């Protein structure tokens, strides 16, 4: 813990420097799974990129003590060595524990256990005046829940204690086929109610083909069964395999998937979003091209290319949670308005049952009248070429979600006006935490997640690409692929003088 404490002390010193001047700052993690345009200046950030270690796995309490920049694949490796696995593992290997807590995250086990922040036992956090505090659901619960989903606007999380459970060798994955969204929605709820089911999600391939996937943890395979794998270069992409295997069967299809392959089944192809890259580059989409380009089809590389190519504002990328009672209405609206397929469906248990949890941005989740479950819709696809039309469609999504009593995950672009934003999130509860812990002089979460045209422009400036080729297909995309191939930093702007500063 000595190295950890020294790193935290440096973060604290840096924050005291900014607090004395009441200056804003940005946190540099070294990577991101956000799709927003990002501009960071080395003089105005706090570098936490070295806080990336698993410090301990407690096999008695079934917890892991991890620093915020530990990615999911390293967390899973560390816990599986002790026969344990986190309750919620985000779908991409590069998503970090801190990102899952501070930025909202859920996966197919969230119907059972809630969002990732609900599986965190406690945090260590440096608040803006430099104080290093511990918070949990019972100790400073206002700070704990206030920091959850706050995107670093309450303080900098430097350590997380994460709840674990016993792992198994495989996931028994049952695929149920439906031609009706209403029937599929009912099946999702039935599977959540079945306590033997650990993982529940679904894929809407088309209005007439919806697959619900329900997983159970198992250690043994039936005689004659063979595991289906999804992480190797020769393996199929998960969604393509599900589509193919359910096409020839009118009954349920049961697969056995090694646990790690299941947890990161969406990594290759980024669900199915990488398929749009083939279309963008006019490249055939088949087993041969997927094999040849496999290096570029993993989420870590795709995010790198996305940020360097500045293509995120040409796509509709939204995750929204809708109460199950309104899910049919939202699905019909999506089908009529956008016609984007496939869609991802994932039940998430959002209601907080712990005492004194009505704090922060999502304080309303502690209201007993809040629906226990919402259905997350992953809506990801190409938008119109006209930027104004893209904005209009995204705003329509946000307005419809609000109308139906839902909320959206804020890792992607937010097109709300400020007034509209605070109609969906609890500003009084959020502001109260920020005031109590010396953060009210900092930009708030709306400032951080809103579409920022100035940041969009600045993010486009530091590039060596000739101006005549910028924003032109396929040159802008090729530039992103080239930069992803080269590697290196893709968040700090080259105009920033030197490396991120750790102390004044």
Short mmCIF file of C-alpha atoms in Angstrom, two decimals:
data_model
loop_
_atom_site.label_atom_id
_atom_site.label_comp_id
_atom_site.label_asym_id
_atom_site.label_seq_id
_atom_site.Cartn_x
_atom_site.Cartn_y
_atom_site.Cartn_z
CA UNK A 1 0.00 0.00 0.00
CA UNK A 2 3.01 2.31 0.32
CA UNK A 3 3.17 3.04 -3.41
CA UNK A 4 -0.59 3.55 -3.46
CA UNK A 5 -0.48 5.97 -0.55
CA UNK A 6 2.30 7.95 -2.21
CA UNK A 7 0.30 8.21 -5.43
CA UNK A 8 -2.79 9.33 -3.52
CA UNK A 9 -0.74 11.90 -1.64
CA UNK A 10 0.41 13.33 -4.97
CA UNK A 11 -3.20 13.55 -6.17
CA UNK A 12 -4.16 15.27 -2.92
CA UNK A 13 -1.35 17.81 -3.29
CA UNK A 14 -2.37 18.52 -6.84
CA UNK A 15 -6.00 19.09 -5.83
CA UNK A 16 -4.99 21.42 -3.01
CA UNK A 17 -3.09 23.44 -5.61
CA UNK A 18 -6.20 23.83 -7.76
CA UNK A 19 -8.52 24.38 -4.79
CA UNK A 20 -6.43 27.28 -3.44
CA UNK A 21 -7.07 29.07 -6.73
CA UNK A 22 -10.62 27.71 -7.15
CA UNK A 23 -9.53 26.40 -10.54
CA UNK A 24 -11.20 23.60 -12.46
CA UNK A 25 -9.28 20.51 -13.53
CA UNK A 26 -9.69 17.38 -15.59
CA UNK A 27 -8.65 13.87 -14.59
CA UNK A 28 -6.31 11.99 -16.91
CA UNK A 29 -6.86 8.23 -16.63
CA UNK A 30 -4.82 7.21 -19.65
CA UNK A 31 -7.79 5.71 -21.55
CA UNK A 32 -11.50 6.17 -22.01
CA UNK A 33 -14.59 4.26 -23.09
CA UNK A 34 -16.55 7.45 -23.59
CA UNK A 35 -17.61 8.36 -27.12
CA UNK A 36 -17.70 12.11 -26.42
CA UNK A 37 -15.23 14.49 -28.06
CA UNK A 38 -12.51 15.10 -25.46
CA UNK A 39 -9.93 17.87 -25.20
CA UNK A 40 -7.38 17.78 -22.37
CA UNK A 41 -4.56 20.18 -21.60
CA UNK A 42 -1.58 18.86 -19.63
CA UNK A 43 -1.48 21.97 -17.45
CA UNK A 44 -5.02 21.60 -16.15
CA UNK A 45 -5.28 17.91 -15.37
CA UNK A 46 -4.62 15.57 -12.49
CA UNK A 47 -2.81 12.43 -13.59
CA UNK A 48 -4.14 9.22 -12.03
CA UNK A 49 -2.96 6.89 -14.79
CA UNK A 50 -0.56 5.02 -12.47
CA UNK A 51 -3.37 4.00 -10.13
CA UNK A 52 -3.90 0.75 -11.99
CA UNK A 53 -3.15 -2.10 -9.58
CA UNK A 54 -5.14 -4.87 -7.95
CA UNK A 55 -3.94 -4.53 -4.37
CA UNK A 56 -5.65 -7.50 -2.70
CA UNK A 57 -8.24 -10.24 -3.11
CA UNK A 58 -9.89 -11.31 0.14
CA UNK A 59 -11.18 -14.86 -0.24
CA UNK A 60 -12.97 -14.79 3.13
CA UNK A 61 -14.94 -11.57 2.64
CA UNK A 62 -15.05 -12.17 -1.14
CA UNK A 63 -13.87 -8.70 -2.04
CA UNK A 64 -11.15 -7.18 -4.21
CA UNK A 65 -9.27 -3.99 -3.38
CA UNK A 66 -8.45 -2.27 -6.66
CA UNK A 67 -7.22 1.08 -7.91
CA UNK A 68 -9.53 2.94 -10.31
CA UNK A 69 -7.65 2.35 -13.57
CA UNK A 70 -7.67 -1.44 -13.29
CA UNK A 71 -9.36 -2.71 -16.47
CA UNK A 72 -11.90 -5.50 -16.37
CA UNK A 73 -9.66 -8.13 -17.95
CA UNK A 74 -6.95 -7.69 -15.31
CA UNK A 75 -9.52 -7.59 -12.53
CA UNK A 76 -11.07 -10.84 -13.74
CA UNK A 77 -7.66 -12.50 -14.07
CA UNK A 78 -6.75 -11.50 -10.51
CA UNK A 79 -10.00 -12.69 -8.96
CA UNK A 80 -10.25 -15.92 -10.95
CA UNK A 81 -6.85 -16.90 -9.55
CA UNK A 82 -8.69 -17.16 -6.22
CA UNK A 83 -11.78 -18.82 -7.69
CA UNK A 84 -13.84 -15.62 -7.55
CA UNK A 85 -15.35 -13.16 -10.02
CA UNK A 86 -16.95 -9.70 -9.66
CA UNK A 87 -20.75 -9.61 -9.49
CA UNK A 88 -20.86 -7.28 -12.50
CA UNK A 89 -18.17 -7.33 -15.19
CA UNK A 90 -18.49 -4.69 -17.88
CA UNK A 91 -18.52 -6.08 -21.39
CA UNK A 92 -15.27 -4.60 -22.74
CA UNK A 93 -11.91 -5.70 -21.25
CA UNK A 94 -10.59 -2.12 -21.18
CA UNK A 95 -13.40 -0.58 -19.13
CA UNK A 96 -11.95 0.29 -15.73
CA UNK A 97 -13.31 -0.21 -12.24
CA UNK A 98 -13.22 3.54 -11.62
CA UNK A 99 -14.96 4.22 -14.89
CA UNK A 100 -17.71 1.76 -14.04
CA UNK A 101 -18.30 3.44 -10.69
CA UNK A 102 -17.95 7.09 -11.67
CA UNK A 103 -19.47 6.82 -15.13
CA UNK A 104 -22.40 4.39 -14.80
CA UNK A 105 -22.16 0.85 -16.16
CA UNK A 106 -24.20 -2.30 -16.30
CA UNK A 107 -24.04 -5.69 -17.95
CA UNK A 108 -26.10 -8.83 -18.19
CA UNK A 109 -25.74 -9.61 -14.47
CA UNK A 110 -27.16 -6.16 -13.60
CA UNK A 111 -30.68 -7.58 -13.67
CA UNK A 112 -29.56 -9.62 -10.67
CA UNK A 113 -27.10 -7.29 -8.90
CA UNK A 114 -27.76 -3.78 -10.19
CA UNK A 115 -25.31 -1.40 -11.87
CA UNK A 116 -21.61 -1.78 -11.18
CA UNK A 117 -21.71 0.93 -8.47
CA UNK A 118 -24.19 -1.19 -6.48
CA UNK A 119 -21.55 -3.94 -6.21
CA UNK A 120 -18.91 -1.59 -4.78
CA UNK A 121 -18.53 -1.98 -1.01
CA UNK A 122 -16.51 1.17 -0.34
CA UNK A 123 -14.32 3.78 -1.99
CA UNK A 124 -11.37 5.97 -1.14
CA UNK A 125 -11.85 9.40 -2.66
CA UNK A 126 -9.86 12.64 -2.74
CA UNK A 127 -12.34 15.52 -2.57
CA UNK A 128 -11.49 18.85 -4.24
CA UNK A 129 -9.97 20.49 -1.16
CA UNK A 130 -7.42 17.64 -1.02
CA UNK A 131 -8.91 15.63 1.86
CA UNK A 132 -8.61 11.86 1.46
CA UNK A 133 -11.83 10.20 2.69
CA UNK A 134 -13.39 6.77 2.87
CA UNK A 135 -17.04 6.33 1.93
CA UNK A 136 -19.40 3.37 1.76
CA UNK A 137 -23.11 2.63 1.91
CA UNK A 138 -22.93 2.99 5.70
CA UNK A 139 -20.05 5.43 6.23
CA UNK A 140 -20.57 8.81 4.51
CA UNK A 141 -23.27 7.30 2.27
CA UNK A 142 -23.95 10.78 0.88
CA UNK A 143 -20.41 10.91 -0.51
CA UNK A 144 -20.52 7.30 -1.72
CA UNK A 145 -23.73 7.69 -3.71
CA UNK A 146 -22.88 11.27 -4.64
CA UNK A 147 -19.65 10.11 -6.30
CA UNK A 148 -21.40 7.26 -8.13
CA UNK A 149 -22.19 8.27 -11.72
CA UNK A 150 -20.84 11.78 -11.05
CA UNK A 151 -18.06 11.51 -13.67
CA UNK A 152 -15.44 12.84 -11.27
CA UNK A 153 -17.32 16.05 -10.45
CA UNK A 154 -17.48 15.29 -6.71
CA UNK A 155 -13.91 14.08 -6.27
CA UNK A 156 -11.32 11.63 -7.58
CA UNK A 157 -11.88 8.01 -6.61
CA UNK A 158 -8.51 6.41 -5.84
CA UNK A 159 -9.48 2.99 -4.47
CA UNK A 160 -12.50 0.67 -4.67
CA UNK A 161 -13.49 -2.38 -2.67
CA UNK A 162 -15.54 -4.58 -4.99
CA UNK A 163 -17.86 -7.44 -4.04
CA UNK A 164 -17.05 -10.86 -5.54
CA UNK A 165 -18.77 -14.21 -5.78
CA UNK A 166 -17.72 -17.79 -6.47
CA UNK A 167 -16.74 -18.31 -10.08
CA UNK A 168 -17.51 -21.30 -12.30
CA UNK A 169 -15.84 -22.82 -15.33
CA UNK A 170 -18.61 -22.14 -17.82
CA UNK A 171 -21.84 -20.31 -18.47
CA UNK A 172 -24.77 -22.41 -19.64
CA UNK A 173 -26.31 -19.99 -22.11
CA UNK A 174 -29.87 -20.57 -23.30
CA UNK A 175 -31.16 -18.64 -26.32
CA UNK A 176 -34.93 -18.10 -26.55
CA UNK A 177 -36.36 -16.93 -29.88
CA UNK A 178 -39.30 -14.53 -30.23
CA UNK A 179 -41.02 -12.70 -33.06
CA UNK A 180 -42.79 -10.30 -30.68
CA UNK A 181 -41.11 -7.63 -28.58
CA UNK A 182 -43.87 -7.90 -25.96
CA UNK A 183 -43.21 -11.63 -25.51
CA UNK A 184 -39.46 -11.10 -25.37
CA UNK A 185 -39.87 -8.38 -22.73
CA UNK A 186 -41.99 -10.73 -20.64
CA UNK A 187 -39.35 -13.45 -20.93
CA UNK A 188 -36.62 -11.06 -19.79
CA UNK A 189 -38.63 -10.30 -16.65
CA UNK A 190 -39.31 -13.99 -16.02
CA UNK A 191 -35.61 -14.78 -16.25
CA UNK A 192 -34.73 -11.99 -13.82
CA UNK A 193 -37.24 -13.48 -11.37
CA UNK A 194 -35.56 -16.90 -11.66
CA UNK A 195 -32.78 -16.77 -9.07
CA UNK A 196 -30.86 -19.60 -10.76
CA UNK A 197 -30.22 -17.30 -13.73
CA UNK A 198 -27.16 -15.07 -13.31
CA UNK A 199 -26.98 -13.35 -16.70
CA UNK A 200 -29.86 -11.94 -18.78
CA UNK A 201 -29.78 -9.85 -21.94
CA UNK A 202 -31.21 -9.85 -25.45
CA UNK A 203 -30.60 -8.94 -29.08
CA UNK A 204 -33.25 -7.45 -31.36
CA UNK A 205 -32.03 -8.48 -34.80
CA UNK A 206 -35.19 -7.23 -36.50
CA UNK A 207 -38.86 -6.61 -35.62
CA UNK A 208 -39.51 -10.30 -36.25
CA UNK A 209 -36.42 -11.79 -34.57
CA UNK A 210 -35.56 -11.17 -30.94
CA UNK A 211 -33.29 -13.46 -28.93
CA UNK A 212 -33.27 -13.53 -25.13
CA UNK A 213 -30.03 -14.96 -23.69
CA UNK A 214 -30.11 -16.39 -20.16
CA UNK A 215 -26.96 -17.69 -18.47
CA UNK A 216 -26.30 -19.93 -15.47
CA UNK A 217 -22.92 -20.57 -13.86
CA UNK A 218 -21.90 -24.24 -14.22
CA UNK A 219 -18.72 -26.21 -13.64
CA UNK A 220 -19.38 -29.27 -15.77
CA UNK A 221 -20.52 -29.82 -19.34
CA UNK A 222 -22.99 -32.52 -20.38
CA UNK A 223 -21.43 -35.50 -22.18
CA UNK A 224 -20.85 -34.69 -25.84
CA UNK A 225 -21.01 -30.93 -25.35
CA UNK A 226 -18.26 -28.67 -26.60
CA UNK A 227 -17.55 -25.12 -25.38
CA UNK A 228 -18.21 -22.24 -27.74
CA UNK A 229 -15.46 -19.65 -27.70
CA UNK A 230 -15.53 -16.00 -28.78
CA UNK A 231 -12.17 -14.43 -27.95
CA UNK A 232 -9.85 -16.02 -30.49
CA UNK A 233 -9.06 -14.72 -33.95
CA UNK A 234 -10.66 -17.76 -35.57
CA UNK A 235 -13.73 -17.64 -33.33
CA UNK A 236 -17.01 -16.12 -34.54
CA UNK A 237 -18.24 -12.78 -33.28
CA UNK A 238 -20.81 -13.46 -30.59
CA UNK A 239 -23.81 -11.76 -32.16
CA UNK A 240 -23.18 -13.40 -35.54
CA UNK A 241 -22.94 -16.81 -33.89
CA UNK A 242 -26.20 -16.28 -31.99
CA UNK A 243 -27.92 -15.16 -35.18
CA UNK A 244 -26.68 -18.17 -37.11
CA UNK A 245 -27.38 -20.77 -34.43
CA UNK A 246 -30.92 -19.54 -33.80
CA UNK A 247 -31.76 -19.23 -37.51
CA UNK A 248 -32.11 -22.97 -38.00
CA UNK A 249 -33.95 -23.79 -34.78
CA UNK A 250 -37.49 -22.94 -33.71
CA UNK A 251 -36.80 -24.20 -30.18
CA UNK A 252 -34.35 -22.98 -27.56
CA UNK A 253 -30.62 -23.33 -28.23
CA UNK A 254 -28.27 -24.13 -25.33
CA UNK A 255 -24.56 -23.35 -25.48
CA UNK A 256 -21.74 -23.76 -22.98
CA UNK A 257 -19.32 -20.85 -22.98
CA UNK A 258 -16.10 -20.58 -20.92
CA UNK A 259 -16.66 -17.91 -18.28
CA UNK A 260 -14.09 -15.41 -19.56
CA UNK A 261 -15.29 -15.85 -23.14
CA UNK A 262 -18.80 -15.07 -21.95
CA UNK A 263 -17.82 -12.04 -19.88
CA UNK A 264 -16.00 -10.44 -22.83
CA UNK A 265 -18.12 -11.93 -25.63
CA UNK A 266 -18.92 -8.45 -26.98
CA UNK A 267 -15.30 -7.29 -27.24
CA UNK A 268 -14.59 -8.47 -30.77
CA UNK A 269 -16.71 -6.32 -33.00
CA UNK A 270 -17.75 -4.00 -30.16
CA UNK A 271 -21.17 -5.73 -30.00
CA UNK A 272 -21.81 -5.23 -33.76
CA UNK A 273 -20.68 -1.64 -34.22
CA UNK A 274 -17.45 -2.69 -35.98
CA UNK A 275 -19.57 -3.96 -38.84
CA UNK A 276 -20.28 -0.35 -39.74
CA UNK A 277 -16.54 0.17 -40.21
CA UNK A 278 -16.54 -2.39 -43.00
CA UNK A 279 -19.35 -0.47 -44.65
CA UNK A 280 -17.54 2.83 -44.13
CA UNK A 281 -14.36 1.52 -45.81
CA UNK A 282 -16.31 -0.35 -48.52
CA UNK A 283 -14.76 -3.60 -47.33
CA UNK A 284 -16.43 -7.02 -47.71
CA UNK A 285 -17.77 -8.36 -44.42
CA UNK A 286 -16.99 -12.08 -44.17
CA UNK A 287 -14.93 -14.59 -42.19
CA UNK A 288 -11.79 -13.88 -44.20
CA UNK A 289 -11.87 -10.11 -43.70
CA UNK A 290 -12.84 -10.44 -40.04
CA UNK A 291 -9.87 -12.78 -39.53
CA UNK A 292 -7.48 -10.50 -41.41
CA UNK A 293 -8.56 -7.35 -39.55
CA UNK A 294 -9.08 -8.95 -36.15
CA UNK A 295 -6.43 -6.78 -34.50
CA UNK A 296 -8.52 -3.69 -35.20
CA UNK A 297 -11.84 -5.24 -34.16
CA UNK A 298 -11.31 -5.20 -30.38
CA UNK A 299 -12.91 -2.49 -28.28
CA UNK A 300 -9.65 -0.98 -27.00
CA UNK A 301 -8.38 -0.39 -30.53
CA UNK A 302 -11.79 0.73 -31.78
CA UNK A 303 -12.05 3.45 -29.12
CA UNK A 304 -8.53 4.61 -29.98
CA UNK A 305 -9.41 4.84 -33.68
CA UNK A 306 -12.77 6.48 -32.92
CA UNK A 307 -11.17 9.31 -30.97
CA UNK A 308 -8.37 9.89 -33.47
CA UNK A 309 -10.73 9.79 -36.45
CA UNK A 310 -13.27 12.06 -34.68
CA UNK A 311 -16.13 9.98 -36.08
CA UNK A 312 -18.20 9.63 -32.90
CA UNK A 313 -20.40 12.58 -33.85
CA UNK A 314 -21.46 10.86 -37.07
CA UNK A 315 -23.18 8.00 -35.21
CA UNK A 316 -26.17 7.64 -32.93
CA UNK A 317 -24.75 6.10 -29.75
CA UNK A 318 -27.19 5.97 -26.85
CA UNK A 319 -27.91 3.70 -23.90
CA UNK A 320 -31.22 4.44 -22.22
CA UNK A 321 -33.09 2.81 -19.35
CA UNK A 322 -36.87 2.55 -19.71
CA UNK A 323 -39.29 1.17 -17.09
CA UNK A 324 -40.57 -2.18 -18.29
CA UNK A 325 -44.13 -0.82 -18.31
CA UNK A 326 -43.13 1.65 -21.03
CA UNK A 327 -40.66 -0.56 -22.91
CA UNK A 328 -43.15 -1.61 -25.61
CA UNK A 329 -44.00 2.01 -26.36
CA UNK A 330 -40.34 2.98 -26.58
CA UNK A 331 -39.51 0.05 -28.84
CA UNK A 332 -42.35 0.90 -31.22
CA UNK A 333 -41.16 4.51 -31.30
CA UNK A 334 -37.59 3.42 -32.07
CA UNK A 335 -38.76 1.16 -34.87
CA UNK A 336 -40.87 3.88 -36.45
CA UNK A 337 -38.38 6.72 -35.96
CA UNK A 338 -34.87 5.28 -36.40
CA UNK A 339 -35.08 1.71 -37.73
CA UNK A 340 -31.66 0.95 -36.25
CA UNK A 341 -30.96 -2.77 -35.84
CA UNK A 342 -29.64 -4.72 -34.03
CA UNK A 343 -30.59 -3.33 -30.60
CA UNK A 344 -29.25 -4.53 -27.27
CA UNK A 345 -31.65 -5.24 -24.40
CA UNK A 346 -30.44 -5.54 -20.81
CA UNK A 347 -32.52 -5.53 -17.61
CA UNK A 348 -30.97 -3.45 -14.83
CA UNK A 349 -32.03 -3.45 -11.19
CA UNK A 350 -31.84 0.27 -10.41
CA UNK A 351 -33.78 0.71 -7.18
CA UNK A 352 -31.50 1.17 -4.18
CA UNK A 353 -32.69 -0.78 -1.15
CA UNK A 354 -29.89 0.19 1.22
CA UNK A 355 -30.63 2.76 3.91
CA UNK A 356 -29.73 6.41 3.30
CA UNK A 357 -29.10 6.03 -0.43
CA UNK A 358 -31.04 9.09 -1.66
CA UNK A 359 -27.99 11.09 -2.65
CA UNK A 360 -26.37 12.30 -5.83
CA UNK A 361 -27.45 12.42 -9.43
CA UNK A 362 -29.65 9.32 -9.15
CA UNK A 363 -31.03 9.96 -5.65
CA UNK A 364 -34.49 9.07 -6.98
CA UNK A 365 -33.36 5.45 -7.32
CA UNK A 366 -33.79 5.22 -3.54
CA UNK A 367 -37.47 6.19 -3.78
CA UNK A 368 -39.64 3.15 -2.96
CA UNK A 369 -41.91 4.17 -5.83
CA UNK A 370 -39.08 3.89 -8.35
CA UNK A 371 -39.51 0.83 -10.59
CA UNK A 372 -37.23 -1.93 -9.37
CA UNK A 373 -36.12 -2.79 -12.91
CA UNK A 374 -35.57 -0.87 -16.11
CA UNK A 375 -34.84 -2.24 -19.56
CA UNK A 376 -31.70 -0.79 -21.07
CA UNK A 377 -31.81 -0.25 -24.82
CA UNK A 378 -28.45 -0.02 -26.58
CA UNK A 379 -29.09 2.07 -29.69
CA UNK A 380 -25.94 2.22 -31.79
CA UNK A 381 -25.81 2.91 -35.49
CA UNK A 382 -24.87 5.32 -38.29
CA UNK A 383 -26.57 8.68 -38.21
CA UNK A 384 -27.42 11.05 -41.05
CA UNK A 385 -24.59 12.88 -42.79
CA UNK A 386 -26.13 16.22 -41.86
CA UNK A 387 -24.95 17.13 -38.35
CA UNK A 388 -28.05 19.18 -37.56
CA UNK A 389 -30.25 16.23 -38.41
CA UNK A 390 -28.07 13.97 -36.22
CA UNK A 391 -28.55 16.37 -33.32
CA UNK A 392 -32.29 16.49 -33.95
CA UNK A 393 -32.62 12.70 -33.82
CA UNK A 394 -30.55 12.45 -30.63
CA UNK A 395 -32.68 15.12 -29.01
CA UNK A 396 -35.81 13.21 -30.01
CA UNK A 397 -34.42 10.13 -28.24
CA UNK A 398 -33.72 12.13 -25.08
CA UNK A 399 -37.17 13.70 -25.12
CA UNK A 400 -38.91 10.36 -25.62
CA UNK A 401 -36.90 8.75 -22.82
CA UNK A 402 -37.89 11.56 -20.45
CA UNK A 403 -41.53 11.35 -21.55
CA UNK A 404 -41.61 7.64 -20.67
CA UNK A 405 -39.97 8.09 -17.26
CA UNK A 406 -36.55 6.76 -18.23
CA UNK A 407 -32.98 8.03 -18.03
CA UNK A 408 -29.96 7.71 -20.29
CA UNK A 409 -26.43 6.65 -19.50
CA UNK A 410 -24.13 9.63 -19.88
CA UNK A 411 -20.98 8.05 -21.35
CA UNK A 412 -22.17 9.22 -24.79
CA UNK A 413 -23.07 12.64 -26.14
CA UNK A 414 -25.79 14.51 -24.24
CA UNK A 415 -27.82 16.91 -26.35
CA UNK A 416 -30.11 18.24 -23.60
CA UNK A 417 -30.44 21.88 -22.77
CA UNK A 418 -29.41 22.43 -19.18
CA UNK A 419 -33.02 22.83 -18.11
CA UNK A 420 -34.00 19.57 -19.83
CA UNK A 421 -31.06 17.74 -18.26
CA UNK A 422 -32.02 18.62 -14.70
CA UNK A 423 -35.59 17.54 -15.33
CA UNK A 424 -34.22 14.00 -15.63
CA UNK A 425 -31.57 14.03 -12.87
CA UNK A 426 -31.73 15.11 -9.23
CA UNK A 427 -29.97 18.46 -9.09
CA UNK A 428 -30.75 19.34 -5.43
CA UNK A 429 -29.37 16.03 -4.14
CA UNK A 430 -26.34 16.25 -6.43
CA UNK A 431 -25.60 19.88 -5.53
CA UNK A 432 -25.93 19.14 -1.82
CA UNK A 433 -23.13 16.58 -1.98
CA UNK A 434 -20.90 18.85 -4.05
CA UNK A 435 -21.41 21.73 -1.61
CA UNK A 436 -20.72 19.57 1.44
CA UNK A 437 -17.47 18.20 -0.01
CA UNK A 438 -16.02 21.40 -1.52
CA UNK A 439 -16.81 20.66 -5.17
CA UNK A 440 -19.35 23.34 -5.99
CA UNK A 441 -16.78 25.59 -7.71
CA UNK A 442 -16.07 22.89 -10.31
CA UNK A 443 -17.94 22.32 -13.57
CA UNK A 444 -20.93 20.07 -12.88
CA UNK A 445 -21.85 16.83 -14.58
CA UNK A 446 -23.95 18.60 -17.20
CA UNK A 447 -20.97 20.75 -18.12
CA UNK A 448 -18.92 17.59 -18.52
CA UNK A 449 -21.28 15.46 -20.61
CA UNK A 450 -23.08 18.00 -22.80
CA UNK A 451 -22.21 18.34 -26.46
CA UNK A 452 -19.44 20.91 -26.52
CA UNK A 453 -18.91 22.36 -29.98
CA UNK A 454 -15.77 24.18 -28.80
CA UNK A 455 -14.27 20.87 -27.62
CA UNK A 456 -15.30 19.26 -30.90
CA UNK A 457 -13.41 21.90 -32.83
CA UNK A 458 -10.33 21.80 -30.59
CA UNK A 459 -10.22 18.02 -30.82
CA UNK A 460 -10.04 18.29 -34.60
CA UNK A 461 -7.23 20.84 -34.70
CA UNK A 462 -4.12 18.88 -33.56
CA UNK A 463 -3.77 16.62 -36.59
CA UNK A 464 -1.23 16.43 -39.38
CA UNK A 465 -3.85 15.41 -41.91
CA UNK A 466 -4.14 17.95 -44.75
CA UNK A 467 -7.23 20.07 -44.23
CA UNK A 468 -8.60 19.13 -47.65
CA UNK A 469 -8.84 15.47 -46.51
CA UNK A 470 -10.38 16.08 -43.09
CA UNK A 471 -13.96 14.90 -42.62
CA UNK A 472 -13.78 13.13 -45.96
CA UNK A 473 -14.56 9.46 -46.31
CA UNK A 474 -12.51 7.32 -46.06
CA UNK A 475 -9.48 9.50 -45.22
CA UNK A 476 -10.68 10.56 -41.76
CA UNK A 477 -11.31 6.93 -40.83
CA UNK A 478 -8.00 5.76 -42.26
CA UNK A 479 -6.24 8.34 -40.13
CA UNK A 480 -7.91 6.92 -37.02
CA UNK A 481 -6.94 3.36 -37.97
CA UNK A 482 -3.35 4.46 -38.61
CA UNK A 483 -3.12 6.18 -35.21
CA UNK A 484 -4.63 3.13 -33.50
CA UNK A 485 -2.06 0.93 -35.25
CA UNK A 486 0.76 3.19 -34.05
CA UNK A 487 -0.59 3.27 -30.51
CA UNK A 488 0.37 5.97 -28.01
CA UNK A 489 -1.70 8.55 -26.19
CA UNK A 490 -4.97 9.59 -27.77
CA UNK A 491 -6.45 11.83 -25.08
CA UNK A 492 -3.83 14.47 -24.31
CA UNK A 493 -3.51 17.12 -26.96
CA UNK A 494 -0.08 17.44 -28.55
CA UNK A 495 -0.11 21.14 -27.87
CA UNK A 496 0.03 20.50 -24.15
CA UNK A 497 3.52 21.22 -22.80
CA UNK A 498 5.02 17.98 -21.66
CA UNK A 499 3.49 15.14 -19.69
CA UNK A 500 0.59 15.51 -17.28
CA UNK A 501 1.74 17.24 -14.14
CA UNK A 502 1.44 15.42 -10.85
CA UNK A 503 2.35 18.27 -8.50
CA UNK A 504 2.59 22.06 -8.81
#
